[in-house]
Short mmCIF file of C-alpha atoms (C1' of nucleotides) in Angstrom, two decimals:
data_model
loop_
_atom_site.label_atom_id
_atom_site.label_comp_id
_atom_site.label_asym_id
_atom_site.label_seq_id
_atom_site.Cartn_x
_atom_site.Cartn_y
_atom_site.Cartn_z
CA UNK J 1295 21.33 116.26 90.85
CA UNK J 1296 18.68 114.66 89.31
CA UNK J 1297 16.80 111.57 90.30
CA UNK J 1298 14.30 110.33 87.99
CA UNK J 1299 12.26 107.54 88.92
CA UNK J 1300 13.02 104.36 88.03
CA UNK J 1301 16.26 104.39 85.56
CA UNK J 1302 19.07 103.39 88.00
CA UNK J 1303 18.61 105.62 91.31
CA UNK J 1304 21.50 106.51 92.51
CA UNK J 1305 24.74 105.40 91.33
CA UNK J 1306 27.47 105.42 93.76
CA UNK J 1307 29.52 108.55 93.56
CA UNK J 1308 32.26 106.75 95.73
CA UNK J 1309 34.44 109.75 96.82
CA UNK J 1310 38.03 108.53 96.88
CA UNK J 1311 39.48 110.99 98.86
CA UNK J 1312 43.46 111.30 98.65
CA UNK J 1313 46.06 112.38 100.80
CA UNK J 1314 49.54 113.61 100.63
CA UNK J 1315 52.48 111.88 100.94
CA UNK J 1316 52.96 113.91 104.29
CA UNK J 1317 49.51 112.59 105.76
CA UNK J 1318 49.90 109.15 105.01
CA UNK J 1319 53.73 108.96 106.78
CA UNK J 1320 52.16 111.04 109.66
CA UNK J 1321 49.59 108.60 110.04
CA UNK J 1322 51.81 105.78 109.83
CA UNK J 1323 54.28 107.26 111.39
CA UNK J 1324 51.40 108.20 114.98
CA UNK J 1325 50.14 104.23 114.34
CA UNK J 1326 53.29 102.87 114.76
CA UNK J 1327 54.18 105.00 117.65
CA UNK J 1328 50.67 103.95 119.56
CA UNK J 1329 51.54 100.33 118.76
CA UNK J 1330 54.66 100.25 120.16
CA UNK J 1331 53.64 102.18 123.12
CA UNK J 1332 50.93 99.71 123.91
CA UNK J 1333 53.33 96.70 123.52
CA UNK J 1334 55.58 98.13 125.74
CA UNK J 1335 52.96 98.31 128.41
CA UNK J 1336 52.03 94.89 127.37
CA UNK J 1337 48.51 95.88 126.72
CA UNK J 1338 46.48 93.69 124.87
CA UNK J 1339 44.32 95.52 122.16
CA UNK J 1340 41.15 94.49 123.28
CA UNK J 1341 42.36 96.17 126.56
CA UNK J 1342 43.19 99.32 124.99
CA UNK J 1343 39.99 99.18 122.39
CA UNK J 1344 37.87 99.31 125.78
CA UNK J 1345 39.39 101.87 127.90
CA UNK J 1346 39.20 103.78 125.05
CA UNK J 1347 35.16 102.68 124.35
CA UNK J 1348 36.47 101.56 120.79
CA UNK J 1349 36.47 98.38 119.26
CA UNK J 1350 39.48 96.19 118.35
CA UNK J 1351 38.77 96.70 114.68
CA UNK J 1352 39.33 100.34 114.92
CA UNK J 1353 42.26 100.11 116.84
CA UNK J 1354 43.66 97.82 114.61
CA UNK J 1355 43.09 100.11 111.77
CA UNK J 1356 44.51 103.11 113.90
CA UNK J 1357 47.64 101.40 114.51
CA UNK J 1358 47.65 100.46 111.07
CA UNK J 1359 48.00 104.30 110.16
CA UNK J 1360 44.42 104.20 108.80
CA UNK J 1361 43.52 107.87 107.84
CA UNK J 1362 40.09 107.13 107.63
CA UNK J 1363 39.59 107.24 111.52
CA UNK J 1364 38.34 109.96 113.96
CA UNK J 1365 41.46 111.90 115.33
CA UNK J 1366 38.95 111.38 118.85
CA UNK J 1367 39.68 108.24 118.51
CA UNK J 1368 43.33 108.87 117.49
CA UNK J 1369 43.84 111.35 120.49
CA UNK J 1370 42.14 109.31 122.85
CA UNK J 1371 44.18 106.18 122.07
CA UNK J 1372 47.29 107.71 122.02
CA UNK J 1373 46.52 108.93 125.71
CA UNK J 1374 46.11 105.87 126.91
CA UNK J 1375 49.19 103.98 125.59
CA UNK J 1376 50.88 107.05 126.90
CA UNK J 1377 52.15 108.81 123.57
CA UNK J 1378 51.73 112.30 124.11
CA UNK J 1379 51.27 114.79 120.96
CA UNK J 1380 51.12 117.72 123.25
CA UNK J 1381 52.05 117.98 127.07
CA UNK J 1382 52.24 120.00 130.09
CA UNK J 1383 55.61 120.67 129.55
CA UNK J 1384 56.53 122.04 126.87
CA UNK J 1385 56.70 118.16 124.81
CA UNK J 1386 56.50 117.96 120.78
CA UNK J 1387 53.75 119.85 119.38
CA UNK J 1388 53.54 122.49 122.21
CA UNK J 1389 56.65 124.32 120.87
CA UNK J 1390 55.29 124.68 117.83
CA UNK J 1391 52.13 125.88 119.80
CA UNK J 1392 54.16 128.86 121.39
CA UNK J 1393 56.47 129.89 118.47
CA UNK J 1394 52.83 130.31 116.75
CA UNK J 1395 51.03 131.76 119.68
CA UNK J 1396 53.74 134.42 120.57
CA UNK J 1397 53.54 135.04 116.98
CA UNK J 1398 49.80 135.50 116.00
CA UNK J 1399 48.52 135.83 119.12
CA UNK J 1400 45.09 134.58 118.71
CA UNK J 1401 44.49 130.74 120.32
CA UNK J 1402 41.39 129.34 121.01
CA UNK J 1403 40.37 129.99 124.73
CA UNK J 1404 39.98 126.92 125.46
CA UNK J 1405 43.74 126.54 125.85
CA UNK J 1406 44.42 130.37 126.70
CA UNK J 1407 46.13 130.67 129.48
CA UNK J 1408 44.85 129.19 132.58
CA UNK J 1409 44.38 131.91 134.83
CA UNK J 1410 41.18 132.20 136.55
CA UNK J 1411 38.04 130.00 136.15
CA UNK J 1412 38.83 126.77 137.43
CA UNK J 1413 36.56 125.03 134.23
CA UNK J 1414 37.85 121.59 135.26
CA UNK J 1415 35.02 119.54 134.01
CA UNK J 1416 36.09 116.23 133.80
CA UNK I 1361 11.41 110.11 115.54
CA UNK I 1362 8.52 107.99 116.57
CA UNK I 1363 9.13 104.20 115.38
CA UNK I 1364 5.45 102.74 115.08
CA UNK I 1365 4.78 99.16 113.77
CA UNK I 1366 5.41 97.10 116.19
CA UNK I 1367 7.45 98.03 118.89
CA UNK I 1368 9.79 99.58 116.89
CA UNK I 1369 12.81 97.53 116.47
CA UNK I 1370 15.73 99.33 116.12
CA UNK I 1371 15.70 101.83 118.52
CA UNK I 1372 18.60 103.93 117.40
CA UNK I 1373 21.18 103.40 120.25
CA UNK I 1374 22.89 106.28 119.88
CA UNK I 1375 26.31 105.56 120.74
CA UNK I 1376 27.94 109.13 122.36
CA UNK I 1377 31.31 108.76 122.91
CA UNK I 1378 33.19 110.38 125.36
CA UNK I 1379 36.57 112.22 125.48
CA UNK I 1380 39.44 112.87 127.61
CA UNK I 1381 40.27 116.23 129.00
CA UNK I 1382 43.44 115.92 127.17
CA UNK I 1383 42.17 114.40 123.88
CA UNK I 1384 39.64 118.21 123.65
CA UNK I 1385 42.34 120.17 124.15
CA UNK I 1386 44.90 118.58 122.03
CA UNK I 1387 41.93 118.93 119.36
CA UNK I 1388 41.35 122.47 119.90
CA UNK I 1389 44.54 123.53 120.20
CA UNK I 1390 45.32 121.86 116.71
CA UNK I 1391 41.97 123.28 115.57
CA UNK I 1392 43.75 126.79 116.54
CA UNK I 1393 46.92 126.18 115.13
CA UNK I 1394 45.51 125.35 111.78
CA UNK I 1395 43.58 128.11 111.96
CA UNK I 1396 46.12 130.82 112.82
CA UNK I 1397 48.25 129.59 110.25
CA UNK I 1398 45.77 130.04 107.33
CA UNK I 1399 44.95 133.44 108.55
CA UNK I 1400 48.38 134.43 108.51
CA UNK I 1401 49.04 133.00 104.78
CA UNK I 1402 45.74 135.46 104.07
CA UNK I 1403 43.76 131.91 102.42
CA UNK I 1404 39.74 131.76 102.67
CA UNK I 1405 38.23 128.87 103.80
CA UNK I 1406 36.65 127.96 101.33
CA UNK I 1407 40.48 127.98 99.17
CA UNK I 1408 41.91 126.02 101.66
CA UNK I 1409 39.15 123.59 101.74
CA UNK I 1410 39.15 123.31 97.93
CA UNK I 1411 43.01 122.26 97.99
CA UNK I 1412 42.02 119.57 100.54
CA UNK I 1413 39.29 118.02 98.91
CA UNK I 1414 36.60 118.73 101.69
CA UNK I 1415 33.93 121.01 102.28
CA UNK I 1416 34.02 124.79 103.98
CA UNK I 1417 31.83 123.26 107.12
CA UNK I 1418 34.17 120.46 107.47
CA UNK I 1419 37.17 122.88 107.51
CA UNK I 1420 35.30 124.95 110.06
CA UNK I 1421 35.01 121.62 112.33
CA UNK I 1422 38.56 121.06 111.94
CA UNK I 1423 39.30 124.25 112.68
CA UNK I 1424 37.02 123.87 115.88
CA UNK I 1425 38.94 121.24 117.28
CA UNK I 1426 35.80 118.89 116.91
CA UNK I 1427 36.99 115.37 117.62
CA UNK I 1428 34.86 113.24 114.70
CA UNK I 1429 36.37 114.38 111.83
CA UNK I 1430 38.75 111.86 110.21
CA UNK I 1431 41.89 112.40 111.17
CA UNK I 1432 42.92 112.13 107.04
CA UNK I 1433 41.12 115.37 106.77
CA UNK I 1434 43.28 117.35 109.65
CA UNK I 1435 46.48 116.39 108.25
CA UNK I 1436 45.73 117.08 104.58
CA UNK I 1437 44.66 120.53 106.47
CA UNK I 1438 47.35 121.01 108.31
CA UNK I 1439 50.17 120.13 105.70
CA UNK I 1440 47.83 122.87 103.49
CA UNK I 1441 47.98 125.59 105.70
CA UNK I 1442 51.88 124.80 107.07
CA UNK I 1443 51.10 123.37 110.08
CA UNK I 1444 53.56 120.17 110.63
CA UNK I 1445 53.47 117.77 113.10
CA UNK I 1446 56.02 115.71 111.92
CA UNK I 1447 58.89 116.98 109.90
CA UNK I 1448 61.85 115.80 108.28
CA UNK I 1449 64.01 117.79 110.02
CA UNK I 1450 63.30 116.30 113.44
CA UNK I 1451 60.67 118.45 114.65
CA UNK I 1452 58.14 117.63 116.97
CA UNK I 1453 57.02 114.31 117.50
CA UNK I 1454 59.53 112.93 115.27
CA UNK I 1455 61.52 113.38 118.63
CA UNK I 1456 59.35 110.64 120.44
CA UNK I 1457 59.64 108.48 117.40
CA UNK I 1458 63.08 108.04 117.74
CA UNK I 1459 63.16 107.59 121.50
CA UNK I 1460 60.43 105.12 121.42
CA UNK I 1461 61.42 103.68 118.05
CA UNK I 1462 65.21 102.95 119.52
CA UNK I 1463 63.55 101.48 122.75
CA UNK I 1464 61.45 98.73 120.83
CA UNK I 1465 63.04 98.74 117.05
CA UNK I 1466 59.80 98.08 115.48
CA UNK I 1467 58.53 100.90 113.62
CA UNK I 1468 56.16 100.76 110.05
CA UNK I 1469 58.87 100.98 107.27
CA UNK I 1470 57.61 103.42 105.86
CA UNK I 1471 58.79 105.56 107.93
CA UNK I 1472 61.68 104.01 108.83
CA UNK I 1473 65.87 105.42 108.81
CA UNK I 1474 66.58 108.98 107.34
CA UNK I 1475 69.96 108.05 108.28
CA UNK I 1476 71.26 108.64 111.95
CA UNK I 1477 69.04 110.66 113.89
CA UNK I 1478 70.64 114.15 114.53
CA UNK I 1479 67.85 115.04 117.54
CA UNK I 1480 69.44 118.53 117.60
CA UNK I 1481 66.66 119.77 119.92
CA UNK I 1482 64.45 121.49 117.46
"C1'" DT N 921 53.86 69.27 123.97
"C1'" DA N 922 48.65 70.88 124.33
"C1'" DA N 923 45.50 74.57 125.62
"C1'" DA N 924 44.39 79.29 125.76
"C1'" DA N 925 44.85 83.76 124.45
"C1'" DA N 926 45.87 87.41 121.15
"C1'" DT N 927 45.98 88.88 116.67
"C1'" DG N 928 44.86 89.84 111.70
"C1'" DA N 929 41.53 89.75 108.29
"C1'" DT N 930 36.95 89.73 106.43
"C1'" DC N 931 31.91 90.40 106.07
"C1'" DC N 932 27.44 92.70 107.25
"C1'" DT N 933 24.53 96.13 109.34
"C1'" DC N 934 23.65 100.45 111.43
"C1'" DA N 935 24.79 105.00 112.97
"C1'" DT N 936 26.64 109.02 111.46
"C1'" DA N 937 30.06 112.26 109.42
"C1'" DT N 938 30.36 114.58 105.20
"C1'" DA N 939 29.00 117.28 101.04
"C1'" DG N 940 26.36 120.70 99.64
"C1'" DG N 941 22.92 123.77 100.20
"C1'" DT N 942 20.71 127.92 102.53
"C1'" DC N 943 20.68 132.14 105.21
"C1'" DA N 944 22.18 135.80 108.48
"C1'" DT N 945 25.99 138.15 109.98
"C1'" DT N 946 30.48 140.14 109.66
"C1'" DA N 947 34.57 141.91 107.19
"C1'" DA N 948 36.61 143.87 103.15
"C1'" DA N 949 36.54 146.65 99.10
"C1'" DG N 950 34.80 150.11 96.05
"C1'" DC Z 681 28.11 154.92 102.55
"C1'" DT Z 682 27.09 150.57 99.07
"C1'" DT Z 683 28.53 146.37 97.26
"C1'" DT Z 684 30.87 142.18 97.54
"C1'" DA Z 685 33.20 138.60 99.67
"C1'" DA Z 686 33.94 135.69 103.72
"C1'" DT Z 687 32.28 133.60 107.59
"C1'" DG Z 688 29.42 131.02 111.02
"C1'" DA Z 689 25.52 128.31 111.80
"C1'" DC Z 690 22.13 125.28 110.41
"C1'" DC Z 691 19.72 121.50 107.62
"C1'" DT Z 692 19.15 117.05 104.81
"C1'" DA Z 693 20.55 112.97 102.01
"C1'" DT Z 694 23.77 109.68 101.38
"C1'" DA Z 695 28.33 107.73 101.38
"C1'" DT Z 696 30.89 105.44 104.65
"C1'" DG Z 697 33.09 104.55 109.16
"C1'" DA Z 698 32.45 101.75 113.24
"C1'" DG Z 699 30.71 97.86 115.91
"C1'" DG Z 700 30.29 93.28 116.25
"C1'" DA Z 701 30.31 89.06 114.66
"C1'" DT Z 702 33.40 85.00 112.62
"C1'" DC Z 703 37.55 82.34 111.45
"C1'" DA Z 704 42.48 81.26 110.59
"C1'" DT Z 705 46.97 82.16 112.38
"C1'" DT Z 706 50.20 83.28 115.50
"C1'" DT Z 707 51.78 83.86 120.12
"C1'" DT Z 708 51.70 82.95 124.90
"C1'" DT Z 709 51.58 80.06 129.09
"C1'" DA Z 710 50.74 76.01 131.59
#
DNA sequence: TAAAAATGATCCTCATATAGGTCATTAAAG
DNA sequence: CTTTAATGACCTATATGAGGATCATTTTTA
């Protein structure tokens, strides 16, 4: 990359990023779900946006399917409205989680097995 | 960073967000499952990266389970490496959907029908 | 009905996540 | 073993996401 001085800096590289056909329904697909969810608890979205320490913007553009967003956001979000991608028992994702588990064998710790070592921050 | 003239006016306020229990783990467990997957279909990082249009660090983030990575990125990953969280055949949270989506009826189009839901219990 | 609240959309600025590089370490070939 | 590839960890510049206005509609409720 070169940068000479003077002669037009830096011209904007804008990296359009694109995603699959799969992304873009999933993301739609997890928006529409949160929205829903959140009308059902009649929750306004400036409600949600601050539990969640967001702002309405971004929640707007989460329910909106926006795949430009951080899944922390995402996650968080979806906890609160109460749609759960993984749960305690044995919900959506986690089966996947176990066919994969059983099969590989190697999770990350931090959701190995529970056993000893309390480790309940939070 | 020091900030001289004048009272420096912008003191960066450093917004740190914060994150459910739940929201880490569902992050890190994903981060697992994505990377268990590509291990087991024997692709580098840096391949699957290149076929998802990001960087090897990013991909290492992802597969982390860190929470500020657009959630765009994840699912491009995860569709990459086989990991689905929604299917057409009714896998995972595609189960929710329906549940939720015959509670309220208002779901992004896009998503929308595929017929009568068969719900066969994974 | 009128008033108030919620929403959707847009613009601007700032904070920061990402790309892309380096380097040390580890794993895989040869 | 030696060589090569893959990985993990770190750094910086910059492209861009997020916060925080504002305003026009739409929806609620009084």
């Amino acid at each position: 990359m070169v940068y000479i001085r003077n002669e037009c800096k830096v011209m904007p590289k804008s990296i359009t990023r694109t995603y699959s056909r799969y992304s873009r329904d999933a993301s739609s697909l997890l928006g529409g779900l949160i929205r829903a969810a959140r009308k059902e608890r009649k929750l306004t979205a400036q409600e949600v946006a601050d539990r969640a320490g967001i702002s309405r913007g971004l929640l707007q553009r989460i329910e909106k399917g926006d795949l430009k967003c951080e899944i922390g956001a995402v996650f968080e979000v979806a906890t609160i409205v109460g749609v759960k991608l993984f749960d305690a028992d044995e919900t959506t994702l986690t089966r996947h989680i176990r066919q994969t588990e059983d099969k590989l064998g190697l999770l990350p710790k931090s959701v190995r097995k529970k056993s000893k070592a309390v480790r309940d921050e939070f």
